[in-house]
Amino acid sequence: MPIFDPSVLPARARYQLLTSLVVPRPIAWVSSRSAAGQPNLAPFSYFAALSATPLLVGVSIGHRRGVPKDTLRNVRETGAFCVNLAAEARLSALNETSGEFPPGVDEFALAGLPLAEAGSVAAPYVADAPAVLECRLFREVDLAGDNALVIGEVLAVRLSDAVPLVPGTHFADTRGVRPLGRLWGDLYALLRETASLPRPTGDPAGG
Ligand SMILES: Cc1cc2nc3c(=O)[nH]c(=O)nc-3n(C[C@H](O)[C@H](O)[C@H](O)COP(=O)(O)O)c2cc1C
């Protein structure tokens, strides 16, 4: 069994190990707008739920040829973005919006996606997304290399009829829209089955 020391690997090899071992990753389909008003949409799988109180999510965004990607530049300019739930029905559109397009390109128009305006932040969202998190920039963390971790505070949670609440709870039942995951390279993970197991109770060491 090989053991790799990341500190001596080329950056590409580190990226390939990381993204093939931390799987499947949820995908934030992030919509934003430049200060000049240009809409933008792109997927990001360095994405995590960070905290419920306050309600925080994190997206790690890189650079392209030394310049911040459009999403990062927009979030810096406006302090706002939306995370659209990436559902299987929109797989090809989502993939289309990942192209390395120049800042002037509106990926909503490119992929033929309807746009609506968030109510709580200055950012657009995908009008028919099954769920949307409207986020205000909470903090940006410099990750000491190519990426910046953008932490967003969720000011509004927008659910469509396709995502009902589990009765008596605020669990949003996303199973029906089949959220996408990312594996590595061009591979996506499709949700096909779930399993339900009750959590163990009590403290096994406590007697
Ligand atoms: C499924 C998927 C996940 C991605 N995740 C990330 C990511 O976490 N961070 C990143 O910087 N780029 C990621 N990318 C690449 C960006 O989507 C791509 O660079 C895009 O052009 C950025 O758009 P922007 O310049 O409009 O912000 C991902 C691409 C795909 C297809």
Short mmCIF file of C-alpha atoms and ligand atoms in Angstrom, two decimals:
data_model
loop_
_atom_site.label_atom_id
_atom_site.label_comp_id
_atom_site.label_asym_id
_atom_site.label_seq_id
_atom_site.Cartn_x
_atom_site.Cartn_y
_atom_site.Cartn_z
CA MET A 1 0.00 0.00 0.00
CA PRO A 2 1.60 3.31 -1.02
CA ILE A 3 1.84 6.12 1.52
CA PHE A 4 2.03 9.60 0.02
CA ASP A 5 3.63 12.61 1.64
CA PRO A 6 1.58 15.53 0.31
CA SER A 7 4.43 17.97 0.94
CA VAL A 8 6.55 16.41 -1.82
CA LEU A 9 3.78 15.72 -4.33
CA PRO A 10 3.08 18.04 -7.26
CA ALA A 11 -0.02 20.22 -6.75
CA ARG A 12 -1.96 18.26 -9.36
CA ALA A 13 -1.37 14.97 -7.54
CA ARG A 14 -2.47 16.52 -4.22
CA TYR A 15 -5.64 17.77 -5.90
CA GLN A 16 -6.33 14.37 -7.44
CA LEU A 17 -5.87 12.51 -4.14
CA LEU A 18 -8.00 15.00 -2.20
CA THR A 19 -10.89 15.10 -4.64
CA SER A 20 -11.00 11.33 -5.13
CA LEU A 21 -10.90 10.54 -1.41
CA VAL A 22 -13.28 13.15 0.00
CA VAL A 23 -16.33 11.78 -1.80
CA PRO A 24 -19.09 12.23 -2.68
CA ARG A 25 -19.00 16.00 -2.20
CA PRO A 26 -22.17 18.09 -2.28
CA ILE A 27 -22.22 20.73 -4.98
CA ALA A 28 -22.99 24.38 -4.34
CA TRP A 29 -24.36 25.87 -7.55
CA VAL A 30 -23.43 29.45 -6.73
CA SER A 31 -25.13 32.43 -8.31
CA SER A 32 -23.85 35.96 -7.84
CA ARG A 33 -23.71 39.32 -9.54
CA SER A 34 -20.86 41.74 -10.19
CA ALA A 35 -21.01 45.30 -8.87
CA ALA A 36 -21.69 46.30 -12.48
CA GLY A 37 -24.75 44.01 -12.57
CA GLN A 38 -23.47 40.99 -14.54
CA PRO A 39 -25.09 37.71 -13.37
CA ASN A 40 -22.87 34.67 -12.82
CA LEU A 41 -23.43 31.01 -12.06
CA ALA A 42 -20.94 28.18 -11.42
CA PRO A 43 -20.68 24.90 -9.47
CA PHE A 44 -18.33 24.40 -6.51
CA SER A 45 -17.78 21.09 -4.73
CA TYR A 46 -15.37 22.37 -2.09
CA PHE A 47 -18.60 23.00 -0.22
CA ALA A 48 -19.69 22.29 3.32
CA ALA A 49 -22.31 22.99 5.97
CA LEU A 50 -20.36 24.71 8.76
CA SER A 51 -22.75 25.70 11.51
CA ALA A 52 -26.47 25.92 12.30
CA THR A 53 -26.15 28.82 14.80
CA PRO A 54 -25.36 31.05 13.10
CA LEU A 55 -26.42 29.30 9.92
CA LEU A 56 -23.17 29.13 7.91
CA VAL A 57 -22.00 27.41 4.74
CA GLY A 58 -18.50 27.45 3.24
CA VAL A 59 -17.33 27.40 -0.38
CA SER A 60 -13.66 27.27 -1.33
CA ILE A 61 -13.00 29.15 -4.56
CA GLY A 62 -9.81 29.23 -6.59
CA HIS A 63 -8.13 31.46 -9.11
CA ARG A 64 -7.83 31.17 -12.86
CA ARG A 65 -4.46 32.12 -14.29
CA GLY A 66 -3.72 34.08 -11.13
CA VAL A 67 -7.01 36.01 -11.18
CA PRO A 68 -9.89 35.27 -8.75
CA LYS A 69 -12.72 33.33 -10.39
CA ASP A 70 -15.76 35.46 -11.23
CA THR A 71 -17.75 34.10 -8.26
CA LEU A 72 -15.04 35.10 -5.79
CA ARG A 73 -14.67 38.54 -7.34
CA ASN A 74 -18.44 39.08 -7.24
CA VAL A 75 -18.74 37.96 -3.61
CA ARG A 76 -15.97 40.40 -2.71
CA GLU A 77 -17.71 43.19 -4.62
CA THR A 78 -21.24 42.65 -3.29
CA GLY A 79 -20.90 40.52 -0.14
CA ALA A 80 -23.71 38.33 -1.47
CA PHE A 81 -24.35 35.01 -3.18
CA CYS A 82 -26.93 32.25 -3.44
CA VAL A 83 -26.38 28.50 -3.21
CA ASN A 84 -28.83 26.70 -5.51
CA LEU A 85 -29.45 23.06 -4.72
CA ALA A 86 -27.84 20.99 -7.49
CA ALA A 87 -30.52 18.50 -8.58
CA GLU A 88 -30.18 15.66 -11.04
CA ALA A 89 -32.70 17.19 -13.47
CA ARG A 90 -30.23 20.04 -14.03
CA LEU A 91 -27.05 17.97 -14.36
CA SER A 92 -26.17 18.99 -17.91
CA ALA A 93 -26.99 22.67 -17.30
CA LEU A 94 -24.90 22.64 -14.13
CA ASN A 95 -21.99 21.08 -15.98
CA GLU A 96 -22.35 23.66 -18.74
CA THR A 97 -22.01 26.51 -16.24
CA SER A 98 -18.62 25.17 -15.09
CA GLY A 99 -16.91 26.31 -18.30
CA GLU A 100 -14.00 28.70 -17.78
CA PHE A 101 -15.81 31.63 -19.39
CA PRO A 102 -14.66 35.27 -19.35
CA PRO A 103 -16.33 37.56 -16.78
CA GLY A 104 -18.71 39.01 -19.39
CA VAL A 105 -20.50 35.70 -19.90
CA ASP A 106 -23.90 35.24 -18.23
CA GLU A 107 -24.10 31.50 -17.48
CA PHE A 108 -27.86 31.77 -16.82
CA ALA A 109 -28.39 32.82 -20.44
CA LEU A 110 -25.77 30.40 -21.71
CA ALA A 111 -27.44 27.39 -20.10
CA GLY A 112 -31.00 28.67 -20.71
CA LEU A 113 -31.81 28.96 -17.01
CA PRO A 114 -34.50 31.25 -15.58
CA LEU A 115 -33.20 33.91 -13.18
CA ALA A 116 -34.94 35.44 -10.19
CA GLU A 117 -33.79 37.98 -7.60
CA ALA A 118 -33.06 36.96 -4.03
CA GLY A 119 -35.17 38.75 -1.44
CA SER A 120 -32.55 39.22 1.27
CA VAL A 121 -29.25 39.73 -0.60
CA ALA A 122 -28.08 41.35 -3.83
CA ALA A 123 -27.73 38.17 -5.85
CA PRO A 124 -29.77 36.23 -8.41
CA TYR A 125 -30.83 32.60 -8.08
CA VAL A 126 -31.98 29.86 -10.44
CA ALA A 127 -35.74 30.49 -10.46
CA ASP A 128 -36.70 26.82 -10.66
CA ALA A 129 -34.05 25.48 -8.27
CA PRO A 130 -35.63 23.10 -5.75
CA ALA A 131 -34.01 24.99 -2.87
CA VAL A 132 -31.89 28.11 -2.45
CA LEU A 133 -29.75 29.47 0.39
CA GLU A 134 -29.50 33.25 0.23
CA CYS A 135 -26.14 34.14 1.74
CA ARG A 136 -24.40 37.25 3.03
CA LEU A 137 -20.62 37.10 3.21
CA PHE A 138 -19.79 36.33 6.84
CA ARG A 139 -16.03 35.98 6.49
CA GLU A 140 -13.41 35.23 3.86
CA VAL A 141 -10.54 33.03 4.97
CA ASP A 142 -7.30 33.07 2.98
CA LEU A 143 -6.22 29.43 2.63
CA ALA A 144 -2.58 30.39 2.06
CA GLY A 145 -2.45 29.15 -1.51
CA ASP A 146 -4.73 29.26 -4.50
CA ASN A 147 -8.06 29.16 -2.70
CA ALA A 148 -10.18 31.43 -0.53
CA LEU A 149 -12.82 29.99 1.79
CA VAL A 150 -15.95 32.08 1.45
CA ILE A 151 -18.18 31.64 4.48
CA GLY A 152 -21.75 32.71 3.93
CA GLU A 153 -24.39 33.40 6.54
CA VAL A 154 -27.73 32.13 5.29
CA LEU A 155 -30.28 34.95 5.60
CA ALA A 156 -33.11 33.13 3.85
CA VAL A 157 -33.90 29.53 2.92
CA ARG A 158 -36.15 29.22 -0.11
CA LEU A 159 -37.89 25.88 -0.73
CA SER A 160 -39.93 24.87 -3.77
CA ASP A 161 -42.86 22.48 -3.72
CA ALA A 162 -40.46 19.75 -4.88
CA VAL A 163 -38.85 19.85 -1.43
CA PRO A 164 -41.53 19.30 1.23
CA LEU A 165 -40.75 19.44 4.92
CA VAL A 166 -40.84 16.11 6.72
CA PRO A 167 -44.06 16.48 8.74
CA GLY A 168 -43.50 17.90 12.22
CA THR A 169 -39.88 18.88 11.41
CA HIS A 170 -37.79 21.32 9.40
CA PHE A 171 -35.98 18.53 7.56
CA ALA A 172 -36.34 19.46 3.89
CA ASP A 173 -36.95 16.19 2.08
CA THR A 174 -34.58 16.55 -0.86
CA ARG A 175 -34.65 12.87 -1.81
CA GLY A 176 -37.21 13.39 -4.57
CA VAL A 177 -35.02 15.87 -6.45
CA ARG A 178 -31.95 13.63 -6.21
CA PRO A 179 -29.18 16.01 -5.14
CA LEU A 180 -25.99 15.62 -7.16
CA GLY A 181 -22.62 14.80 -5.70
CA ARG A 182 -19.19 15.10 -7.20
CA LEU A 183 -16.63 12.33 -7.27
CA TRP A 184 -13.51 13.31 -9.22
CA GLY A 185 -12.67 14.61 -12.68
CA ASP A 186 -15.79 14.34 -14.82
CA LEU A 187 -17.61 11.93 -12.48
CA TYR A 188 -20.81 12.86 -10.71
CA ALA A 189 -22.57 10.77 -8.06
CA LEU A 190 -26.31 10.20 -8.50
CA LEU A 191 -28.50 9.54 -5.48
CA ARG A 192 -30.30 6.23 -5.95
CA GLU A 193 -30.86 4.76 -2.51
CA THR A 194 -30.96 5.86 1.09
CA ALA A 195 -30.78 3.86 4.31
CA SER A 196 -32.36 4.75 7.63
CA LEU A 197 -30.76 3.57 10.87
CA PRO A 198 -31.77 4.73 14.34
CA ARG A 199 -28.88 6.28 16.27
CA PRO A 200 -27.56 4.27 19.22
CA THR A 201 -28.55 5.74 22.57
CA GLY A 202 -26.65 5.98 25.82
CA ASP A 203 -22.96 6.04 26.63
CA PRO A 204 -21.39 2.59 26.09
CA ALA A 205 -18.47 3.46 28.37
CA GLY A 206 -20.70 4.93 31.05
CA GLY A 207 -22.38 1.67 32.15
C1 LIG B 1 -18.92 19.77 -10.25
C2 LIG B 1 -17.87 20.84 -10.24
C3 LIG B 1 -17.36 21.28 -9.02
C4 LIG B 1 -16.40 22.31 -8.98
N1 LIG B 1 -15.91 22.72 -7.77
C5 LIG B 1 -15.04 23.76 -7.71
C6 LIG B 1 -14.59 24.23 -6.45
O1 LIG B 1 -14.96 23.73 -5.38
N2 LIG B 1 -13.73 25.29 -6.43
C7 LIG B 1 -13.34 25.90 -7.59
O2 LIG B 1 -12.59 26.89 -7.53
N3 LIG B 1 -13.75 25.47 -8.80
C8 LIG B 1 -14.60 24.43 -8.88
N4 LIG B 1 -15.06 23.99 -10.11
C9 LIG B 1 -14.68 24.72 -11.31
C10 LIG B 1 -15.55 25.98 -11.48
O3 LIG B 1 -16.93 25.63 -11.59
C11 LIG B 1 -15.11 26.72 -12.75
O4 LIG B 1 -13.78 27.18 -12.58
C12 LIG B 1 -16.03 27.87 -13.12
O5 LIG B 1 -15.67 28.35 -14.39
C13 LIG B 1 -15.91 29.03 -12.15
O6 LIG B 1 -16.80 30.00 -12.61
P1 LIG B 1 -16.68 31.55 -12.31
O7 LIG B 1 -15.37 32.06 -12.87
O8 LIG B 1 -17.86 32.10 -13.06
O9 LIG B 1 -16.79 31.75 -10.84
C14 LIG B 1 -15.95 22.91 -10.19
C15 LIG B 1 -16.44 22.43 -11.42
C16 LIG B 1 -17.38 21.40 -11.43
C17 LIG B 1 -17.89 20.89 -12.76
#
